[in-house]
Coordinates of C-alpha atoms in Angstrom, one line a residue:
Chain A
M784 CA 84.9 78.1 81.7
F785 CA 86.0 80.0 78.6
S786 CA 89.4 81.0 79.9
A787 CA 90.2 77.4 80.8
A788 CA 89.2 76.3 77.3
R789 CA 91.4 79.0 75.9
R790 CA 94.4 77.9 77.9
T791 CA 93.9 74.3 76.7
A792 CA 93.7 75.5 73.1
L793 CA 96.8 77.6 73.6
R794 CA 98.7 74.7 75.2
G795 CA 97.8 72.5 72.3
A796 CA 98.8 75.2 69.9
T797 CA 102.3 75.7 71.3
S798 CA 103.5 72.4 69.7
L799 CA 102.2 73.4 66.3
P800 CA 104.2 75.4 63.8
Q801 CA 104.4 79.2 64.4
A802 CA 101.8 80.2 61.9
S803 CA 99.0 78.0 63.1
S804 CA 99.8 78.9 66.7
A805 CA 99.4 82.6 65.8
L806 CA 96.2 81.7 64.0
A807 CA 94.8 79.9 67.0
N808 CA 95.9 82.9 69.1
S809 CA 94.2 85.5 67.0
L810 CA 91.0 83.3 66.6
S811 CA 90.6 82.9 70.4
R812 CA 91.4 86.6 70.8
S813 CA 88.6 87.7 68.4
A814 CA 86.3 85.2 70.1
L815 CA 87.2 86.7 73.4
R816 CA 86.5 90.2 72.3
R817 CA 82.9 89.3 71.9
L818 CA 82.8 88.0 75.5
L819 CA 85.0 90.4 77.3
S820 CA 83.4 93.5 78.8
S821 CA 84.7 95.9 81.3
L822 CA 83.3 98.1 84.0
A823 CA 85.2 101.2 85.1
I824 CA 84.3 102.4 88.6
L825 CA 84.4 106.2 88.5
E826 CA 84.7 108.4 91.5
Q827 CA 82.7 111.5 92.3
R828 CA 82.7 113.9 95.2
E829 CA 79.8 116.3 96.0
G830 CA 78.4 116.0 92.5
Q831 CA 81.8 116.5 90.8
L832 CA 83.3 113.8 88.6
N833 CA 86.9 113.0 89.7
H834 CA 88.7 113.2 86.4
G835 CA 91.6 111.2 87.7
S836 CA 89.3 108.2 87.9
L837 CA 88.8 108.3 84.2
S838 CA 92.1 106.5 84.0
A839 CA 90.0 103.4 84.7
I840 CA 88.4 103.9 81.3
T841 CA 91.8 104.2 79.6
A842 CA 92.9 100.9 81.2
A843 CA 89.6 99.2 80.3
K844 CA 89.9 100.3 76.6
K845 CA 93.3 98.5 76.4
L846 CA 91.5 95.2 77.2
G847 CA 89.6 95.5 73.9
G848 CA 86.0 94.8 74.8
P849 CA 83.1 97.2 75.4
V850 CA 83.6 99.6 78.3
H851 CA 81.0 100.7 80.7
G852 CA 81.4 103.3 83.4
F853 CA 79.8 103.2 86.9
V854 CA 78.9 106.1 89.1
A855 CA 76.7 106.4 92.2
G856 CA 75.6 109.1 94.6
S857 CA 72.8 111.7 95.1
N858 CA 71.7 113.7 92.0
I859 CA 74.1 111.7 90.0
K860 CA 72.6 112.7 86.6
A861 CA 75.1 115.6 85.9
V862 CA 78.1 113.4 86.8
A863 CA 76.8 110.6 84.6
E864 CA 76.3 112.9 81.7
E865 CA 79.8 114.3 82.0
A866 CA 81.3 110.8 82.3
A867 CA 79.2 109.8 79.2
K868 CA 81.4 112.3 77.2
A869 CA 84.5 110.3 78.0
E870 CA 86.2 108.9 74.9
G871 CA 85.7 105.2 74.4
V872 CA 82.9 104.5 76.9
E873 CA 79.7 102.9 75.6
K874 CA 77.5 103.2 78.5
I875 CA 77.3 104.8 81.9
I876 CA 75.5 102.9 84.7
A877 CA 74.3 105.4 87.3
V878 CA 72.7 104.8 90.6
D879 CA 71.0 107.8 92.2
N880 CA 71.0 107.3 95.9
A881 CA 72.5 109.6 98.6
A882 CA 73.4 106.5 100.6
Y883 CA 76.4 106.1 98.2
D884 CA 77.7 109.7 98.5
K885 CA 80.6 109.0 100.8
G886 CA 81.6 105.8 99.1
L887 CA 81.3 103.6 102.3
P888 CA 82.4 100.2 101.2
E889 CA 79.8 98.4 103.5
N890 CA 77.0 99.3 101.1
F891 CA 79.0 100.4 98.0
A892 CA 80.6 96.9 97.6
S893 CA 77.2 95.2 97.5
L894 CA 76.0 97.8 95.0
V895 CA 79.0 97.2 92.7
V896 CA 78.7 93.5 93.0
E897 CA 75.0 93.5 92.0
N898 CA 75.8 95.7 89.0
I899 CA 78.7 93.4 88.0
K900 CA 76.4 90.4 88.1
K901 CA 73.7 92.2 86.1
G902 CA 76.1 93.4 83.4
G903 CA 78.1 90.1 83.2
Y904 CA 81.4 92.0 83.2
T905 CA 84.7 90.1 83.0
H906 CA 86.9 92.9 84.2
V907 CA 86.2 95.5 86.8
I908 CA 88.6 98.4 87.1
A909 CA 89.1 101.2 89.6
G910 CA 92.0 103.5 90.6
H911 CA 94.4 102.4 93.3
T912 CA 93.2 105.5 95.3
A913 CA 92.0 105.7 98.9
F914 CA 88.5 105.0 97.5
G915 CA 89.5 102.1 95.2
K916 CA 91.8 100.5 97.8
N917 CA 89.0 100.6 100.4
L918 CA 86.3 99.3 98.1
M919 CA 87.6 96.9 95.6
P920 CA 89.1 94.1 97.8
R921 CA 85.7 93.9 99.5
V922 CA 84.0 93.6 96.1
A923 CA 86.6 90.9 95.1
A924 CA 86.0 88.9 98.3
L925 CA 82.2 89.0 97.7
L926 CA 82.8 87.7 94.2
D927 CA 85.4 85.2 95.4
S928 CA 88.0 86.7 93.1
Q929 CA 91.7 87.4 93.9
Q930 CA 92.2 91.1 93.2
I931 CA 95.1 92.3 91.1
S932 CA 96.3 95.6 92.8
D933 CA 98.0 98.7 91.4
I934 CA 98.8 97.4 87.9
T935 CA 101.0 99.5 85.7
A936 CA 100.5 97.6 82.4
I937 CA 98.1 95.2 80.7
E938 CA 99.7 92.4 78.6
N939 CA 96.4 90.7 77.7
E940 CA 93.0 90.1 79.2
N941 CA 94.4 87.7 81.8
T942 CA 98.0 89.0 82.3
F943 CA 98.9 92.1 84.2
V944 CA 102.1 93.8 85.3
R945 CA 102.4 95.2 88.8
P946 CA 105.3 96.5 91.0
I947 CA 106.0 94.6 94.2
Y948 CA 108.5 95.3 97.0
A949 CA 108.1 99.0 96.8
G950 CA 108.8 98.9 93.1
N951 CA 112.1 97.1 93.5
A952 CA 110.7 94.2 91.4
I953 CA 108.1 94.0 88.7
A954 CA 105.8 91.0 88.7
T955 CA 103.8 89.8 85.7
V956 CA 100.8 87.8 86.9
E957 CA 98.2 85.8 85.1
S958 CA 94.7 85.5 86.7
S959 CA 92.5 82.5 86.4
D960 CA 89.5 84.2 87.9
P961 CA 86.4 84.5 85.7
I962 CA 85.9 88.1 86.9
K963 CA 89.0 90.1 87.3
I964 CA 89.0 92.8 89.9
I965 CA 91.7 95.3 89.2
T966 CA 93.1 98.5 90.6
I967 CA 95.3 100.6 88.5
R968 CA 98.2 103.0 89.1
G969 CA 96.9 106.3 87.9
T970 CA 100.3 107.5 86.7
A971 CA 100.5 104.5 84.4
F972 CA 97.2 105.2 82.6
P973 CA 96.4 108.7 81.5
A974 CA 92.8 109.8 82.2
A975 CA 90.4 109.4 79.3
E976 CA 89.5 112.7 77.6
V977 CA 86.0 114.0 78.5
Q978 CA 85.1 114.7 74.9
G979 CA 84.0 113.0 71.8
G980 CA 82.1 110.2 73.6
S981 CA 78.4 109.9 73.6
A982 CA 77.6 107.0 75.9
A983 CA 74.0 106.2 76.9
V984 CA 73.2 106.7 80.6
E985 CA 71.3 103.9 82.2
D986 CA 70.0 103.3 85.7
G987 CA 71.8 100.6 87.5
V988 CA 70.4 98.2 90.1
D989 CA 70.3 99.4 93.6
P990 CA 70.3 96.6 96.2
K991 CA 69.8 99.2 99.0
A992 CA 72.1 97.3 101.3
E993 CA 72.3 98.6 104.9
A994 CA 75.5 100.5 105.6
S995 CA 76.9 99.1 108.8
A996 CA 79.2 102.1 109.2
E997 CA 78.4 105.7 109.2
W998 CA 80.4 108.7 107.9
V999 CA 81.1 111.2 110.6
S1000 CA 83.3 114.0 109.2
E1001 CA 86.2 114.8 107.0
D1002 CA 89.1 117.3 107.0
L1003 CA 90.7 117.8 103.6
A1004 CA 93.7 119.9 103.1
K1005 CA 92.8 122.9 101.0
S1006 CA 95.3 124.0 98.4
D1007 CA 95.4 126.2 95.4
R1008 CA 98.4 124.3 94.0
P1009 CA 97.9 121.4 91.6
E1010 CA 97.0 118.1 93.0
L1011 CA 100.0 116.0 94.0
A1012 CA 99.1 112.8 92.3
T1013 CA 98.5 114.4 88.9
A1014 CA 100.7 117.4 88.9
G1015 CA 103.1 118.0 86.0
R1016 CA 105.8 119.2 88.4
V1017 CA 106.4 118.3 92.0
V1018 CA 108.8 119.8 94.5
S1019 CA 109.3 117.6 97.5
G1020 CA 111.0 118.2 100.8
G1021 CA 112.6 115.9 103.3
R1022 CA 114.2 115.9 106.8
G1023 CA 116.8 118.3 105.6
L1024 CA 114.3 121.1 105.9
K1025 CA 114.7 120.9 109.7
S1026 CA 111.3 122.4 110.8
K1027 CA 107.8 123.0 109.7
A1028 CA 108.4 126.7 109.5
D1029 CA 111.5 126.2 107.3
F1030 CA 109.6 123.6 105.2
D1031 CA 106.9 126.1 104.4
K1032 CA 109.3 129.1 104.0
I1033 CA 111.6 127.2 101.5
M1034 CA 109.2 124.9 99.7
E1035 CA 106.1 127.0 99.1
P1036 CA 107.9 129.8 97.1
L1037 CA 109.8 127.2 95.1
A1038 CA 106.6 125.4 94.2
D1039 CA 104.9 128.6 93.2
S1040 CA 107.8 129.7 91.1
I1041 CA 107.2 126.8 88.7
G1042 CA 103.5 126.0 89.4
A1043 CA 104.3 122.7 91.2
A1044 CA 102.6 120.6 93.8
I1045 CA 104.4 120.1 97.1
G1046 CA 105.3 116.6 98.3
A1047 CA 107.3 115.3 101.2
S1048 CA 109.3 112.3 102.4
R1049 CA 108.1 110.1 105.2
A1050 CA 110.8 111.6 107.4
A1051 CA 109.4 115.1 106.9
V1052 CA 105.9 113.9 107.6
D1053 CA 106.8 111.9 110.7
S1054 CA 108.7 115.0 112.0
G1055 CA 105.6 117.0 111.5
Y1056 CA 107.0 119.3 108.8
A1057 CA 104.3 118.4 106.3
D1058 CA 100.9 116.9 106.3
N1059 CA 100.6 113.1 105.8
S1060 CA 98.6 113.6 102.6
L1061 CA 101.7 115.0 101.0
Q1062 CA 103.8 111.9 101.5
V1063 CA 105.4 110.4 98.4
G1064 CA 106.5 106.8 98.6
Q1065 CA 105.5 103.2 98.9
T1066 CA 103.0 104.0 101.7
G1067 CA 102.1 107.4 100.4
K1068 CA 101.3 108.7 97.0
V1069 CA 103.0 107.5 93.8
V1070 CA 103.7 110.3 91.4
A1071 CA 105.3 110.4 87.9
P1072 CA 105.5 114.1 86.9
Q1073 CA 107.5 115.8 84.2
L1074 CA 109.8 117.2 86.9
Y1075 CA 110.4 115.9 90.4
M1076 CA 112.6 118.0 92.5
A1077 CA 113.8 116.4 95.7
V1078 CA 115.0 118.9 98.4
G1079 CA 116.8 117.5 101.4
I1080 CA 115.7 114.0 100.7
S1081 CA 118.2 111.2 101.0
G1082 CA 116.3 108.8 98.7
A1083 CA 115.4 105.8 100.8
I1084 CA 113.9 102.9 98.8
Q1085 CA 110.5 103.5 100.2
H1086 CA 110.6 107.1 98.9
L1087 CA 112.0 106.1 95.5
A1088 CA 109.1 103.7 95.1
G1089 CA 106.8 106.7 94.9
M1090 CA 108.7 108.9 92.4
K1091 CA 111.2 107.0 90.3
D1092 CA 109.0 106.9 87.3
S1093 CA 109.2 110.7 87.1
K1094 CA 110.4 112.0 83.7
V1095 CA 113.2 114.2 85.1
I1096 CA 114.4 114.0 88.7
A1097 CA 116.4 116.8 90.2
A1098 CA 118.0 116.7 93.6
I1099 CA 119.5 119.2 96.0
N1100 CA 121.3 117.6 98.9
K1101 CA 124.4 118.5 100.9
D1102 CA 125.4 114.8 101.2
A1103 CA 127.2 113.9 98.0
D1104 CA 126.7 110.2 98.8
A1105 CA 122.9 110.4 99.3
P1106 CA 121.2 107.6 97.2
I1107 CA 118.9 110.2 95.6
F1108 CA 121.9 111.2 93.4
Q1109 CA 121.9 107.7 91.9
V1110 CA 118.5 108.3 90.3
A1111 CA 118.7 112.1 89.8
D1112 CA 119.2 113.4 86.2
V1113 CA 120.3 116.7 87.7
G1114 CA 122.0 116.7 91.0
L1115 CA 123.3 119.7 93.0
I1116 CA 125.4 119.2 96.1
G1117 CA 124.9 122.0 98.5
D1118 CA 123.1 123.5 101.4
L1119 CA 119.4 123.7 100.6
F1120 CA 118.9 126.8 102.7
E1121 CA 121.2 128.7 100.3
K1122 CA 120.6 126.9 97.0
V1123 CA 116.8 126.7 97.1
P1124 CA 116.1 130.4 97.7
E1125 CA 118.6 131.2 95.0
L1126 CA 116.9 128.8 92.6
T1127 CA 113.5 130.2 93.5
E1128 CA 114.7 133.7 92.7
K1129 CA 116.2 132.8 89.4
L1130 CA 113.2 130.7 88.4
K1131 CA 110.9 133.6 89.2
S1132 CA 112.9 136.1 87.2
S1133 CA 113.4 133.8 84.2
Chain B
M860 CA 80.0 96.9 125.4
S861 CA 81.3 93.4 125.6
A862 CA 85.0 93.0 126.2
L863 CA 87.3 93.1 123.3
R864 CA 88.8 90.0 121.8
I865 CA 91.3 91.4 119.4
L866 CA 92.9 89.3 116.6
V867 CA 96.1 90.8 115.1
P868 CA 97.4 89.2 111.9
V869 CA 101.1 89.8 111.4
K870 CA 103.3 88.9 108.5
R871 CA 107.0 88.1 108.2
V872 CA 108.5 90.0 105.3
I873 CA 111.9 91.1 104.0
D874 CA 113.1 93.9 106.3
Y875 CA 112.0 97.3 105.0
A876 CA 115.6 98.6 104.9
V877 CA 116.8 95.8 102.7
K878 CA 116.8 96.4 98.9
P879 CA 115.3 93.2 97.4
R880 CA 117.0 91.5 94.5
V881 CA 115.2 89.5 91.8
N882 CA 116.4 85.9 91.7
K883 CA 118.2 84.6 88.6
A884 CA 115.4 82.4 87.5
Q885 CA 113.1 85.5 87.5
T886 CA 110.5 83.7 89.6
G887 CA 110.6 85.9 92.6
V888 CA 112.8 87.9 94.9
E889 CA 115.8 86.4 96.6
T890 CA 114.8 85.5 100.2
A891 CA 117.6 83.1 101.4
G892 CA 119.9 84.7 103.8
V893 CA 118.0 88.0 103.7
K894 CA 117.0 89.8 106.9
H895 CA 113.3 89.4 107.7
S896 CA 111.2 91.3 110.2
M897 CA 107.6 91.9 111.1
N898 CA 105.7 93.9 108.4
P899 CA 106.0 97.5 109.7
F900 CA 102.2 98.1 109.6
D901 CA 101.6 95.0 111.6
E902 CA 103.8 96.4 114.4
L903 CA 101.4 99.3 114.5
S904 CA 98.5 96.9 114.8
I905 CA 100.0 95.1 117.8
E906 CA 101.0 98.5 119.4
E907 CA 97.5 99.8 119.0
S908 CA 95.9 96.7 120.5
V909 CA 98.2 96.9 123.5
R910 CA 97.6 100.6 124.0
I911 CA 93.8 100.1 123.9
R912 CA 94.3 97.7 126.9
E913 CA 96.9 99.9 128.7
K914 CA 95.0 103.1 128.3
K915 CA 91.7 101.4 129.1
R916 CA 90.2 103.0 126.1
A917 CA 87.5 100.3 125.5
P918 CA 84.7 100.6 128.0
G919 CA 84.3 96.9 128.2
G920 CA 88.1 96.3 128.6
V921 CA 90.3 94.0 126.6
E922 CA 89.9 90.3 127.3
D923 CA 92.4 88.9 124.8
I924 CA 95.0 90.0 122.2
C925 CA 95.9 87.1 119.9
A926 CA 98.5 87.5 117.2
I927 CA 98.4 85.2 114.2
S928 CA 100.7 84.6 111.3
A929 CA 100.6 82.2 108.4
G930 CA 103.9 81.3 106.9
P931 CA 107.0 79.0 107.2
A932 CA 108.5 77.9 110.5
K933 CA 110.5 81.1 110.9
S934 CA 107.2 83.1 111.3
V935 CA 107.3 82.0 114.9
D936 CA 110.0 84.7 115.4
I937 CA 107.7 87.5 114.7
L938 CA 104.9 85.9 116.7
R939 CA 107.3 85.9 119.7
T940 CA 108.0 89.6 118.9
A941 CA 104.3 90.3 118.9
M942 CA 104.0 88.6 122.3
A943 CA 107.0 90.5 123.6
M944 CA 105.2 93.7 122.6
G945 CA 102.2 92.7 124.6
A946 CA 100.0 90.1 122.7
D947 CA 98.7 87.5 125.1
R948 CA 99.2 84.5 122.9
A949 CA 99.8 83.5 119.3
I950 CA 98.6 81.2 116.5
H951 CA 101.0 80.0 113.9
V952 CA 99.5 78.6 110.7
E953 CA 102.4 76.8 109.2
T954 CA 102.8 76.8 105.4
A955 CA 105.6 75.5 103.2
E956 CA 108.9 77.4 102.6
G957 CA 109.1 79.8 99.7
D958 CA 106.7 80.2 96.8
E959 CA 104.8 77.0 97.5
G960 CA 103.8 78.3 100.9
A961 CA 103.0 81.8 99.9
L962 CA 99.3 82.6 100.4
E963 CA 97.3 85.1 98.3
P964 CA 95.3 87.7 100.2
L965 CA 92.0 86.1 99.5
T966 CA 93.3 82.8 101.1
V967 CA 94.6 84.7 104.1
A968 CA 91.2 86.4 104.5
K969 CA 89.4 83.1 104.3
M970 CA 91.8 81.7 106.9
L971 CA 91.3 84.7 109.2
R972 CA 87.5 84.3 108.9
A973 CA 87.8 80.8 110.2
V974 CA 90.0 81.9 113.0
V975 CA 87.7 84.8 113.9
D976 CA 84.8 82.3 114.3
K977 CA 86.9 79.9 116.3
E978 CA 88.4 82.6 118.6
K979 CA 85.2 84.6 118.9
S980 CA 87.1 87.8 117.9
N981 CA 85.2 91.0 117.8
L982 CA 87.9 93.3 116.5
V983 CA 90.6 92.5 113.9
I984 CA 93.4 95.0 113.5
L985 CA 95.6 94.5 110.4
G986 CA 98.3 96.5 108.7
K987 CA 97.1 98.5 105.7
Q988 CA 99.4 96.5 103.4
S989 CA 102.4 94.3 103.5
I990 CA 105.6 95.7 102.1
D991 CA 106.4 92.7 100.0
D992 CA 103.4 92.1 97.8
D993 CA 102.0 95.7 98.3
A994 CA 98.5 94.4 97.6
A995 CA 96.6 96.2 100.4
Q996 CA 93.6 93.8 100.3
T997 CA 93.5 91.4 103.2
G998 CA 91.6 93.5 105.8
Q999 CA 89.0 94.6 103.3
M1000 CA 88.5 91.1 102.0
L1001 CA 88.1 89.8 105.6
A1002 CA 85.5 92.5 106.4
G1003 CA 83.7 91.5 103.2
L1004 CA 83.7 87.8 104.0
L1005 CA 82.5 88.4 107.5
G1006 CA 80.0 91.1 106.5
W1007 CA 81.6 93.4 109.1
P1008 CA 82.2 97.2 108.8
Q1009 CA 85.7 98.2 107.9
A1010 CA 87.9 101.2 108.6
T1011 CA 91.1 101.3 106.5
Q1012 CA 94.3 103.3 106.9
A1013 CA 93.4 104.3 110.5
S1014 CA 95.3 107.1 112.1
R1015 CA 93.1 107.3 115.3
V1016 CA 90.9 104.8 117.0
E1017 CA 88.4 105.8 119.7
F1018 CA 85.8 104.0 121.6
T1019 CA 82.5 105.7 122.5
G1020 CA 79.8 103.7 124.2
D1021 CA 79.3 100.6 122.0
S1022 CA 80.8 102.1 118.9
V1023 CA 84.2 102.7 117.5
E1024 CA 85.2 105.9 115.8
V1025 CA 88.1 105.7 113.4
T1026 CA 89.9 108.5 111.6
K1027 CA 91.3 107.3 108.3
E1028 CA 93.9 108.7 106.0
V1029 CA 92.4 109.4 102.6
D1030 CA 93.6 111.2 99.5
G1031 CA 93.9 114.9 100.5
G1032 CA 93.3 114.6 104.2
V1033 CA 91.4 112.6 106.8
E1034 CA 87.9 111.1 107.1
T1035 CA 86.2 109.9 110.2
V1036 CA 83.8 106.9 110.2
R1037 CA 81.9 105.2 113.0
A1038 CA 80.7 101.7 113.3
K1039 CA 79.6 99.2 115.9
L1040 CA 81.6 96.1 116.9
P1041 CA 82.5 93.7 115.5
M1042 CA 84.7 95.4 112.9
V1043 CA 87.9 95.3 111.0
I1044 CA 90.5 98.1 111.2
T1045 CA 93.7 98.5 109.1
T1046 CA 96.5 100.7 110.4
D1047 CA 98.3 103.6 108.8
L1048 CA 101.7 105.0 109.7
R1049 CA 100.4 107.9 111.8
L1050 CA 98.4 105.7 114.2
N1051 CA 101.2 105.2 116.7
E1052 CA 104.8 104.6 117.3
P1053 CA 105.5 100.9 118.0
R1054 CA 107.5 100.1 121.2
Y1055 CA 110.6 98.1 121.3
A1056 CA 110.3 94.8 123.1
S1057 CA 112.3 95.0 126.3
L1058 CA 114.6 92.1 127.2
P1059 CA 112.4 91.0 130.2
N1060 CA 109.4 91.0 127.9
I1061 CA 111.2 89.0 125.3
M1062 CA 111.9 86.4 128.0
K1063 CA 108.3 86.4 129.2
A1064 CA 107.1 86.0 125.6
K1065 CA 108.9 82.7 125.4
K1066 CA 106.5 81.4 128.0
K1067 CA 103.3 82.7 126.4
P1068 CA 101.2 80.1 124.6
L1069 CA 101.7 79.6 120.9
V1070 CA 99.4 77.2 119.1
K1071 CA 100.3 75.6 115.8
M1072 CA 97.7 74.9 113.1
S1073 CA 97.5 74.1 109.5
L1074 CA 95.4 75.6 106.8
S1075 CA 93.4 72.4 106.5
D1076 CA 92.7 72.5 110.3
L1077 CA 90.8 75.7 109.4
G1078 CA 89.1 74.2 106.4
V1079 CA 91.0 76.4 103.9
A1080 CA 92.9 75.3 100.8
N1081 CA 95.9 77.2 99.4
E1082 CA 94.2 77.9 96.2
R1083 CA 96.1 80.1 93.7
R1084 CA 94.3 82.4 91.4
L1085 CA 97.3 84.4 90.2
K1086 CA 100.2 82.7 88.5
V1087 CA 103.4 84.6 88.6
V1088 CA 104.6 84.5 85.0
K1089 CA 107.9 86.3 85.8
V1090 CA 109.5 88.8 88.1
T1091 CA 112.0 91.2 86.7
E1092 CA 114.2 94.1 87.9
P1093 CA 112.7 97.5 87.1
A1094 CA 114.4 99.4 84.3
P1095 CA 117.3 101.2 85.9
R1096 CA 117.5 105.0 85.8
L1097 CA 120.6 106.5 84.4
G1098 CA 121.0 109.1 87.1
G1099 CA 124.2 110.6 88.4
G1100 CA 124.3 113.8 86.4
K1101 CA 125.7 116.5 88.7
V1102 CA 125.8 120.2 88.2
E1103 CA 128.1 122.8 89.9
D1104 CA 125.6 125.5 90.8
V1105 CA 122.0 126.8 90.6
D1106 CA 122.6 128.2 87.1
G1107 CA 123.8 124.9 85.9
M1108 CA 120.7 123.2 87.4
I1109 CA 118.4 125.6 85.6
S1110 CA 120.1 125.3 82.2
K1111 CA 120.2 121.5 82.5
L1112 CA 116.5 121.3 83.4
K1113 CA 115.7 123.5 80.5
E1114 CA 117.8 121.3 78.2
L1115 CA 115.8 118.3 79.5
G1116 CA 112.6 120.1 78.8
A1117 CA 111.5 120.0 82.4
L1118 CA 111.2 123.8 82.7

């Protein structure tokens, strides 16, 4: 359709002199801006907007067209009104129905698909979170679109950048699908500010599809510390901690001394030192805080995939050859059972 | 409850312990001469299927465990591994070597839908993601195409009467969902610890049936929606700064503005 026409135009333009090529490019871009429109899928839990999910709005804004947000659940009005304040969003589509409270993909996917069709969106964006990962591929399949997962950058309306092989390679891919289904890496797109915006709130269509699965229960780790995925500082423990008791005894005071979230390596999780939800890495969470402090973590590639975009990496390890030291800005070789309590004390008193 | 006919898709990927290198032409990752293995999450899928049978967890029993892989000729190796771990038989959907043969998740999901119909599968257990493309899509797409319920990132699977209860890893903890068969489940690391294939089982696996097919046999085209423009190395970090003691660490962190 349009994208095919644009490619043909661009292909023709490449043989022309630079100036007219640029002109053709900018012409088709401005034409596109009128056609392009994005839907950002926002998350809510028990009537609370998940502010992390506002990253989807930031990503959608980069595409250039109008941005609408989407929320669904029971008594969704307050959530929709809060989301309407997000900077850069034109409209919030809200569907008030308790059937969508738990985000079950069996009915939520149909709901999203119907609203995409109604709104005629060219781009649909959600976070690469447990919710987004569960939902979006199902939406993509229903629309016969090949999803683009976990993107870290947007080059243009068709071209996206995403890490592959646990972040050991960065792929730039161009999509030919008319509707692009995208999940974004939250650490690569800051959440849109919930101020300054004054979007209209509109009721979406509700296909009332039957949910073929039912939600039974949940057990979420309760913590007063900042949330791992969005924390400004993260202290992370590995197998070097030796036991759950030691993990808690060493890591918790360290985290509290600098107001950090606690993370863990897969080795620590597998050994039962820390909960699975704390795992940082390719198969766990991806974090990019101001400070990432790795304690007793060797730095396997799967772990580095989850933290190597951190601003400053500090490492404490007794093995001078541990791969973590190759990426650490500040490395200290020593026994963590001596060094970390000393560090904690000095940080507390400073 | 009817007996389970479990389909387990497995993928041959670069071994998880190998650090991949981007090729010179920047079109992909160097795969020639690099150790490949079964995607780690797929090992969990096979293991779980075999345990469901061994522990007689499904009231109706397990009638069949069929492993399937789409890929070049060498994918047979991982199908043999799957059978050595306990799968009854295998299907190999052969595709071309290298990039030409690589299938996008949507294509794999369409292929699996055709196989599910053909094999009358009522449970498909996939890994939550493959460690090469890191897409985390195929299981969900398959469930969508089939209109079946899905439970992703499973850490526990239980059968009660005619329904399946699955505990899933979600951000911040776990969530439990329940659905009736047929359904699609994707595995997470905590689900189980895959067994090693013993030598006698490796020998036995050589005699188990392995059927070859092509995508066209299943009525699916290898249609590409995403064009890889380029693949590059990530920007390297200039690490390696060492300090002598805790005081040195604190002052360096302050200097870098991290404290």
